[in-house]
XYZ file of C-alpha atoms in Angstrom:
579
model
C 76.279 -20.203 155.749
C 75.228 -16.895 157.266
C 76.828 -13.920 155.616
C 78.707 -11.587 157.924
C 77.343 -8.049 157.930
C 79.810 -5.437 159.100
C 78.263 -3.049 161.634
C 78.019 0.626 160.881
C 79.988 2.571 163.455
C 79.601 6.263 164.174
C 83.285 7.019 164.628
C 82.659 10.649 165.531
C 80.569 9.564 168.524
C 83.509 7.461 169.710
C 86.073 10.209 169.063
C 86.501 11.349 172.711
C 87.223 7.777 173.793
C 89.448 7.033 170.809
C 91.558 10.151 171.348
C 92.176 9.514 175.047
C 92.704 5.747 174.895
C 94.642 6.001 171.625
C 96.975 8.545 173.208
C 97.527 6.094 176.052
C 98.694 3.477 173.544
C 100.957 6.061 171.889
C 102.319 6.903 175.330
C 103.386 3.290 175.794
C 105.266 3.477 172.494
C 106.871 6.733 173.614
C 108.316 4.855 176.594
C 109.907 2.378 174.203
C 111.247 4.619 171.433
C 111.710 8.206 172.637
C 115.082 9.026 174.265
C 114.996 9.383 178.033
C 115.981 13.059 177.937
C 112.887 13.994 175.916
C 110.490 11.390 177.287
C 108.962 13.343 180.153
C 108.208 16.455 178.099
C 106.767 14.310 175.300
C 104.497 12.422 177.671
C 103.199 15.582 179.341
C 102.409 17.280 176.029
C 100.790 14.122 174.654
C 98.637 13.628 177.778
C 97.425 17.217 177.962
C 96.782 17.349 174.206
C 94.772 14.107 174.333
C 92.572 15.305 177.187
C 92.055 18.678 175.511
C 91.236 16.888 172.260
C 88.760 14.625 174.023
C 86.979 17.640 175.484
C 87.001 19.363 172.081
C 85.206 16.383 170.528
C 82.694 16.457 173.375
C 81.988 20.097 172.483
C 81.638 19.205 168.796
C 79.215 16.354 169.561
C 77.128 18.305 172.060
C 74.660 20.038 169.671
C 73.963 16.744 167.882
C 73.588 14.550 170.998
C 71.326 17.020 172.808
C 68.877 16.752 169.924
C 69.264 13.039 169.194
C 71.179 10.619 171.474
C 72.925 7.791 169.642
C 73.831 4.187 170.342
C 77.167 3.037 168.974
C 78.468 -0.485 168.329
C 75.080 -2.068 168.816
C 74.370 -0.187 172.014
C 77.672 -0.994 173.751
C 78.252 2.761 173.973
C 75.138 4.863 174.529
C 75.848 8.528 174.026
C 73.171 10.569 175.744
C 73.475 14.199 176.880
C 74.034 12.958 180.442
C 76.804 10.566 179.379
C 78.445 13.154 177.135
C 78.294 15.739 179.927
C 80.015 13.279 182.270
C 82.709 12.648 179.650
C 83.334 16.375 179.317
C 83.615 16.855 183.090
C 86.049 13.928 183.359
C 88.210 15.367 180.560
C 88.332 18.813 182.218
C 89.121 17.481 185.689
C 91.702 15.032 184.326
C 93.418 17.905 182.479
C 93.678 19.915 185.708
C 94.800 16.825 187.604
C 97.600 16.130 185.117
C 98.868 19.703 185.561
C 99.344 18.981 189.269
C 100.946 15.616 188.487
C 103.409 17.198 186.054
C 104.729 19.834 188.466
C 108.228 19.256 189.777
C 108.100 22.251 192.148
C 111.213 24.230 193.023
C 112.854 21.090 194.431
C 113.309 19.725 190.919
C 111.466 16.537 191.865
C 107.985 15.284 191.109
C 105.859 13.209 193.482
C 106.827 9.813 192.050
C 109.530 7.303 192.886
C 112.351 7.043 190.323
C 111.849 3.282 190.240
C 108.489 2.229 191.650
C 109.375 -1.457 191.359
C 112.369 -1.083 193.689
C 112.026 -2.453 197.202
C 111.994 0.513 199.620
C 115.277 1.020 201.429
C 117.374 -1.101 199.095
C 120.600 -0.112 197.349
C 118.797 -0.319 193.993
C 116.363 2.365 195.102
C 119.249 4.596 196.227
C 121.031 4.038 192.908
C 117.900 4.862 190.907
C 117.419 8.079 192.876
C 121.020 9.181 192.501
C 120.951 8.350 188.770
C 118.029 10.727 188.232
C 115.633 8.129 186.826
C 112.076 9.289 186.157
C 108.868 7.252 186.222
C 107.198 8.674 183.093
C 104.956 5.634 182.657
C 102.489 7.382 184.927
C 101.180 9.481 182.030
C 99.950 6.589 179.842
C 98.436 5.081 182.990
C 96.581 8.332 183.654
C 95.232 8.317 180.098
C 94.042 4.719 180.371
C 92.353 5.529 183.682
C 90.678 8.630 182.223
C 89.567 6.715 179.132
C 88.104 3.955 181.292
C 86.220 6.547 183.325
C 84.772 8.122 180.180
C 83.601 4.726 178.930
C 82.310 3.759 182.375
C 79.994 6.766 182.375
C 78.644 6.229 178.849
C 77.686 2.607 178.402
C 74.335 0.863 178.622
C 75.891 -2.612 178.583
C 76.758 -4.035 182.002
C 79.551 -6.220 180.584
C 81.151 -3.206 178.882
C 80.654 -1.294 182.137
C 82.560 -4.015 183.985
C 85.396 -3.873 181.442
C 85.517 -0.088 181.801
C 85.596 -0.522 185.583
C 88.723 -2.650 185.291
C 90.333 -0.331 182.728
C 89.991 2.626 185.088
C 90.848 0.695 188.260
C 94.011 -1.200 187.323
C 96.070 1.907 186.449
C 94.944 3.547 189.700
C 96.085 0.535 191.716
C 99.557 0.922 190.207
C 99.665 4.711 190.519
C 98.824 4.553 194.223
C 102.067 2.630 194.854
C 104.425 5.089 193.132
C 104.961 7.764 195.813
C 108.513 9.117 196.087
C 108.261 9.553 199.847
C 106.727 7.222 202.432
C 107.115 4.301 200.047
C 105.831 1.609 202.382
C 102.713 3.637 203.185
C 102.126 4.119 199.450
C 102.480 0.417 198.691
C 100.198 -0.466 201.599
C 97.570 1.913 200.191
C 97.822 0.290 196.769
C 97.480 -3.201 198.253
C 94.372 -2.211 200.230
C 92.825 -0.535 197.211
C 93.538 -3.543 195.013
C 92.198 -6.172 197.425
C 89.006 -4.297 198.309
C 88.554 -3.272 194.666
C 88.788 -6.912 193.631
C 85.960 -7.810 196.026
C 83.865 -4.946 194.673
C 84.474 -6.066 191.085
C 83.484 -9.629 191.996
C 80.228 -8.424 193.538
C 79.552 -6.280 190.473
C 79.984 -9.114 187.972
C 77.993 -11.525 190.163
C 75.154 -9.001 190.132
C 75.396 -8.818 186.338
C 75.034 -12.603 186.195
C 71.849 -12.499 188.304
C 70.375 -9.721 186.162
C 71.123 -11.708 183.015
C 69.471 -14.772 184.536
C 66.354 -12.733 185.180
C 66.068 -10.702 181.984
C 68.172 -12.607 179.427
C 70.121 -9.454 178.569
C 72.770 -7.205 180.111
C 71.612 -4.000 178.407
C 69.929 -1.700 180.889
C 67.431 -0.218 178.449
C 66.407 -3.671 177.218
C 65.994 -4.827 180.822
C 63.691 -1.879 181.528
C 61.686 -2.556 178.369
C 61.412 -6.273 179.179
C 60.099 -5.511 182.668
C 57.538 -3.072 181.278
C 56.308 -5.511 178.635
C 56.392 -8.571 180.874
C 58.545 -10.437 178.321
C 60.865 -12.115 180.808
C 62.428 -15.613 180.808
C 61.802 -15.990 184.564
C 58.518 -14.231 185.248
C 57.808 -14.075 188.965
C 61.492 -14.310 189.943
C 61.861 -10.605 190.632
C 64.168 -11.333 193.555
C 66.855 -12.110 190.968
C 66.521 -8.592 189.566
C 66.535 -6.999 193.025
C 69.559 -9.002 194.187
C 71.426 -8.405 190.921
C 70.821 -4.650 190.954
C 71.842 -4.407 194.600
C 75.124 -6.230 193.942
C 75.867 -3.998 190.973
C 75.057 -0.946 193.089
C 77.419 -2.185 195.820
C 80.240 -2.359 193.287
C 79.480 1.192 192.183
C 79.133 2.524 195.742
C 82.624 1.211 196.456
C 83.990 3.489 193.748
C 81.835 6.353 194.988
C 83.280 5.883 198.486
C 79.925 5.565 200.239
C 79.430 3.980 203.679
C 79.747 1.076 204.448
C 81.997 0.586 201.407
C 84.322 3.465 202.278
C 86.993 1.758 204.398
C 89.628 2.036 201.659
C 89.207 5.779 201.153
C 91.160 7.344 204.087
C 94.122 4.972 203.835
C 94.393 5.147 200.036
C 94.027 8.931 199.947
C 96.740 9.233 202.612
C 99.225 6.781 201.117
C 98.916 7.548 197.408
C 101.001 10.328 195.834
C 99.078 13.521 196.539
C 98.591 14.490 192.853
C 97.170 11.019 192.185
C 94.888 11.378 195.198
C 93.443 14.572 193.725
C 93.028 12.997 190.287
C 91.394 9.912 191.736
C 89.132 11.746 194.195
C 87.707 14.023 191.500
C 87.560 11.947 188.316
C 86.669 8.537 189.740
C 83.725 9.994 191.635
C 82.357 11.572 188.442
C 82.523 8.263 186.560
C 81.123 6.177 189.423
C 78.216 8.513 190.180
C 77.343 8.775 186.480
C 77.301 4.976 186.172
C 75.227 4.693 189.370
C 72.666 7.100 187.929
C 72.536 5.106 184.692
C 71.870 1.835 186.526
C 69.382 3.093 189.108
C 67.321 5.312 186.892
C 67.103 2.999 183.905
C 66.051 0.103 186.101
C 63.537 2.349 187.865
C 62.010 3.290 184.490
C 61.136 -0.351 183.927
C 59.877 -1.283 187.382
C 58.164 1.911 188.526
C 54.888 1.300 186.742
C 54.974 -2.514 186.898
C 56.293 -3.339 190.363
C 56.485 -0.262 192.627
C 57.725 -2.451 195.498
C 61.082 -2.955 193.774
C 61.355 0.787 193.270
C 60.615 1.363 196.953
C 63.263 -1.165 198.019
C 65.913 0.492 195.842
C 65.033 3.909 197.214
C 65.265 2.671 200.804
C 68.745 1.275 200.145
C 69.972 4.552 198.652
C 68.430 6.608 201.464
C 70.034 4.454 204.182
C 73.423 4.593 202.475
C 73.107 8.370 202.027
C 72.350 8.886 205.724
C 75.200 6.644 206.889
C 77.623 8.262 204.456
C 76.814 11.802 205.548
C 76.990 10.930 209.250
C 80.264 8.993 209.061
C 81.909 11.481 206.711
C 81.128 14.508 208.857
C 81.464 13.039 212.350
C 84.694 11.098 211.765
C 86.086 13.873 209.591
C 85.644 16.380 212.397
C 88.252 14.618 214.587
C 90.958 14.106 211.964
C 94.384 15.661 212.498
C 95.808 14.902 209.046
C 94.862 17.121 206.103
C 94.712 14.295 203.562
C 92.608 12.080 205.812
C 90.308 15.025 206.521
C 89.854 15.568 202.789
C 89.208 11.834 202.436
C 86.341 11.968 204.925
C 85.175 15.146 203.230
C 84.993 13.107 200.015
C 82.897 10.499 201.840
C 80.537 13.185 203.139
C 80.156 14.635 199.639
C 79.278 11.168 198.356
C 76.429 11.245 200.865
C 75.268 14.666 199.666
C 75.258 13.399 196.086
C 73.190 10.382 197.105
C 70.661 12.709 198.763
C 69.832 14.159 195.347
C 69.913 10.793 193.599
C 67.536 9.268 196.179
C 64.753 11.529 194.965
C 64.614 9.494 191.726
C 63.692 12.600 189.766
C 65.301 12.538 186.274
C 65.558 16.325 186.166
C 67.684 16.281 189.314
C 70.515 14.654 187.413
C 71.371 18.047 185.948
C 72.233 19.205 189.472
C 74.209 15.991 189.971
C 76.497 16.875 187.067
C 76.943 20.411 188.401
C 77.765 19.009 191.848
C 80.385 16.674 190.371
C 82.002 19.558 188.481
C 82.045 21.884 191.497
C 83.327 19.192 193.857
C 85.973 17.993 191.392
C 87.383 21.483 190.835
C 87.628 22.205 194.574
C 89.177 18.793 195.262
C 91.926 19.041 192.648
C 92.725 22.572 193.793
C 92.872 21.536 197.456
C 95.192 18.586 196.838
C 97.275 20.818 194.573
C 97.833 23.113 197.557
C 98.768 20.142 199.765
C 101.524 19.153 197.304
C 103.269 22.503 197.911
C 103.306 22.402 201.730
C 106.366 20.322 202.592
C 108.589 19.265 205.455
C 112.232 20.332 205.257
C 115.012 18.702 207.229
C 117.494 21.243 208.547
C 121.113 20.656 209.511
C 121.506 19.426 213.112
C 122.509 22.062 215.655
C 126.274 22.489 215.897
C 126.948 20.767 212.546
C 126.119 23.458 210.031
C 129.189 22.615 207.971
C 128.366 18.960 207.519
C 126.308 19.532 204.399
C 122.775 18.323 203.658
C 121.346 15.700 205.937
C 119.528 13.872 203.133
C 121.211 12.993 199.841
C 117.929 13.402 197.953
C 117.498 17.056 198.862
C 116.481 18.746 202.083
C 112.816 19.115 201.099
C 110.879 16.030 202.178
C 107.296 14.882 201.766
C 104.111 16.850 202.354
C 103.471 18.293 205.792
C 100.010 16.836 206.274
C 99.506 17.306 210.019
C 97.011 20.126 210.547
C 99.115 21.513 213.421
C 102.001 21.971 211.008
C 99.933 24.433 208.973
C 99.861 26.977 211.829
C 100.671 30.456 210.580
C 100.687 29.430 206.928
C 98.496 32.414 206.068
C 101.233 34.831 207.113
C 103.922 33.254 204.963
C 101.917 32.191 201.870
C 98.805 34.395 201.812
C 97.770 33.695 198.213
C 98.073 29.943 198.634
C 96.135 30.180 201.882
C 93.409 32.228 200.186
C 93.051 29.633 197.425
C 92.890 26.750 199.918
C 90.334 28.652 201.998
C 88.220 29.165 198.886
C 88.247 25.442 198.106
C 87.279 24.550 201.678
C 84.474 27.119 201.712
C 83.158 25.688 198.459
C 83.202 22.183 199.929
C 81.337 23.554 202.935
C 78.657 25.030 200.678
C 79.158 28.682 201.628
C 77.220 31.143 199.403
C 79.004 32.743 196.434
C 80.957 29.540 195.833
C 80.238 26.698 193.449
C 79.615 24.338 196.356
C 76.600 26.337 197.525
C 74.870 26.064 194.135
C 75.732 22.358 193.986
C 74.338 21.504 197.422
C 71.246 23.601 196.848
C 70.518 21.566 193.704
C 71.103 18.236 195.450
C 68.856 19.072 198.407
C 66.188 20.471 196.088
C 66.185 17.132 194.283
C 65.488 15.307 197.532
C 62.600 17.607 198.450
C 61.075 17.274 194.963
C 61.056 13.511 195.514
C 59.221 13.866 198.826
C 62.327 13.313 200.967
C 62.324 16.685 202.726
C 63.598 15.108 205.947
C 66.620 13.707 204.098
C 67.368 17.158 202.701
C 67.107 18.586 206.225
C 69.547 15.964 207.490
C 71.889 16.914 204.639
C 71.755 20.564 205.719
C 72.584 19.587 209.321
C 75.492 17.420 208.134
C 76.750 20.353 206.064
C 76.743 22.538 209.180
C 78.885 19.976 211.016
C 81.223 19.794 208.030
C 81.652 23.574 208.093
C 83.165 23.221 211.576
C 86.095 21.048 210.527
C 86.731 23.086 207.387
C 86.890 26.247 209.483
C 89.188 24.504 211.962
C 91.868 24.282 209.288
C 91.380 27.924 208.353
C 91.708 29.001 211.987
C 94.990 27.105 212.272
C 96.317 28.600 209.039
C 95.281 32.199 209.618
C 94.899 32.870 213.337
C 97.392 30.587 215.067
C 101.021 31.640 215.365
C 103.649 29.387 213.797
C 105.143 27.075 216.374
C 108.542 28.437 215.387
C 107.615 31.718 217.075
C 106.829 30.117 220.416
C 109.778 27.720 220.117
C 112.153 30.612 219.430
C 111.065 32.423 222.563
C 111.816 29.450 224.822
C 114.481 27.361 223.112
C 117.437 29.715 223.168
C 119.843 29.394 220.291
C 118.671 25.980 219.104
C 115.921 27.350 216.866
C 116.380 28.949 213.485
C 114.264 32.110 213.161
C 111.218 31.837 210.889
C 112.164 32.678 207.325
C 115.802 31.559 207.600
C 117.412 28.534 206.084
C 115.515 28.433 202.781
C 117.453 27.241 199.791
C 117.922 30.063 197.321
C 114.576 31.604 198.154
C 112.723 28.625 196.713
C 110.646 27.956 199.817
C 108.956 29.877 202.601
C 109.539 28.712 206.177
C 106.417 28.351 208.307
C 107.370 26.120 211.223
C 110.357 24.597 212.976
C 110.266 21.442 215.070
C 113.228 20.932 217.398
C 114.476 17.523 218.460
C 117.688 16.335 220.010
C 119.173 15.301 216.673
C 117.624 17.487 213.972
C 115.196 20.231 213.119
C 112.248 19.656 210.749
C 110.926 22.802 209.135
C 107.685 23.201 207.206
C 108.043 25.132 203.981
C 105.884 26.168 201.054
C 107.799 25.223 197.938
C 107.307 27.191 194.766
C 105.527 25.604 191.832
C 107.366 25.594 188.525
C 104.142 26.474 186.775
C 101.721 23.589 186.167
C 100.426 23.185 189.726
C 100.139 26.950 190.183
C 98.134 27.178 186.973
C 95.836 24.359 188.092
C 95.274 25.937 191.518
C 94.572 29.344 189.969
C 92.145 27.910 187.399
C 90.329 25.917 190.087
C 90.039 28.988 192.314
C 88.714 31.183 189.501
C 86.273 28.487 188.369
C 84.998 28.048 191.935
C 84.172 31.740 192.165
C 82.660 31.994 188.672
C 80.459 28.928 189.173
C 79.307 30.372 192.494
C 78.506 33.884 191.246
C 77.591 33.309 187.595
C 76.361 29.698 187.355
C 73.621 30.342 184.801
C 75.483 29.283 181.653
C 76.800 26.051 183.155
C 73.434 25.269 184.744
C 71.856 25.691 181.315
C 74.260 23.165 179.826
C 73.753 20.571 182.561
C 70.002 21.088 182.303
C 70.266 19.917 178.700
C 72.292 16.949 179.966
C 69.507 15.727 182.247
C 68.310 13.418 179.450
C 70.041 10.068 179.944
C 67.752 7.702 178.016
C 67.960 7.463 174.203
């Protein structure tokens, strides 16, 4: 009988994952045993502490991993500088995202339904809202999603990568359906995300099966070594490897949000609770792009010297997807009238810009990929944080000022996401407008912002790989993208609020701009007049967390744009992704 030999496990190397996922398990227990009055505060502190602890362990491991990457649990987790850098970026962005999630704003309400399982419009939903129930299960779900992302970006095993894909995806499917307002739209977004995500997962695992049939292993490094040495079970059946890698890449491109696998992105970004949209847009892209780099570059190491044709086919696929993604993201984004949908197409365009750098297949370029993911993630979380504070407010119908509030859940409604509703916002909330403008300028790649350094690195990577024409196309797409970013800024800063024009021609039916705010907790920016009611657009005050996140994102965007040297030095060390 063979004697069992216990494996030696480097627990310190697994510490970032253990802290985040372990805190998620503790969060589930908190839901069961902590009194309801203290549950929300406990969950917020636990979530933020876990993410901060995960990043602290990344910092502790960094000097060791930069010198000598390690494989843990028999190679199931491969901790390279690239993987560890991705883990650190995910932890930082998740921390900022949770700050936005935790903010109740001056309305006293967060962005989540009191009972997400309730059927919209039913008496049970009304009872849950009036009873003051809170959906604090979102915090363990966020930790599980963040932990899955960190594992997804740091494994060499395709089966473990698939498990991590499901661990990060399933909580996001649930979180997308938990919006307090526009419940049906939120549930529709979750259903679309789940169904299309299931197809993507099926394609991913089918690709893994084909790769295993070709190489007899699911470890990327072993596959590359087997191709180099010619020690393959099915020599001459390279189409299995090509088909398998392409299917795996399709599954990853779905998470990246690249064309033609992007159809879920606008609807899910629009329907999901806005804080979850920011969390998902920033963190999921980091994990998916990191995993895509791991797959493409490790496979290319094996086939480049043995079968250059396979390498050429993979590069053609990435180039075509990059071109389509940039074109669709910028062209369709330029005609959007909803802020969240515009940011969704902006996310698609940025996926294309990232693929421009990756298509060069230059290992050193992956340092710029990490910097791009950090810069994009910071701007994205900050931008969606601003969107959470711009709200619609239902005023009392004309002639019935004494009838009390129109809505029993408070007069402040959901986010005002129509771009036209943001007219004149710069006059009423100048600091918030300045922060949002900074995030948009960074996304556009304007100099002295983090986005400029990020795009410069991505396009340099394409030119170093001989794809100068692709870099030129990326520059042209960036110019088009600047137009729709500036369109929002023009509306916010230079257009007069519609309340001003309405007041001049609507007689006594319009409340003057600045009136009607509850206790000074919101700033009026627009009034819409109908026969039955008036809908005002306000900027609600943050109770702290979201304001902190927006401020940190704004400061980081400027620092990374003006003084990027230190961070570029760190990501340069992270360009090594093979043990």
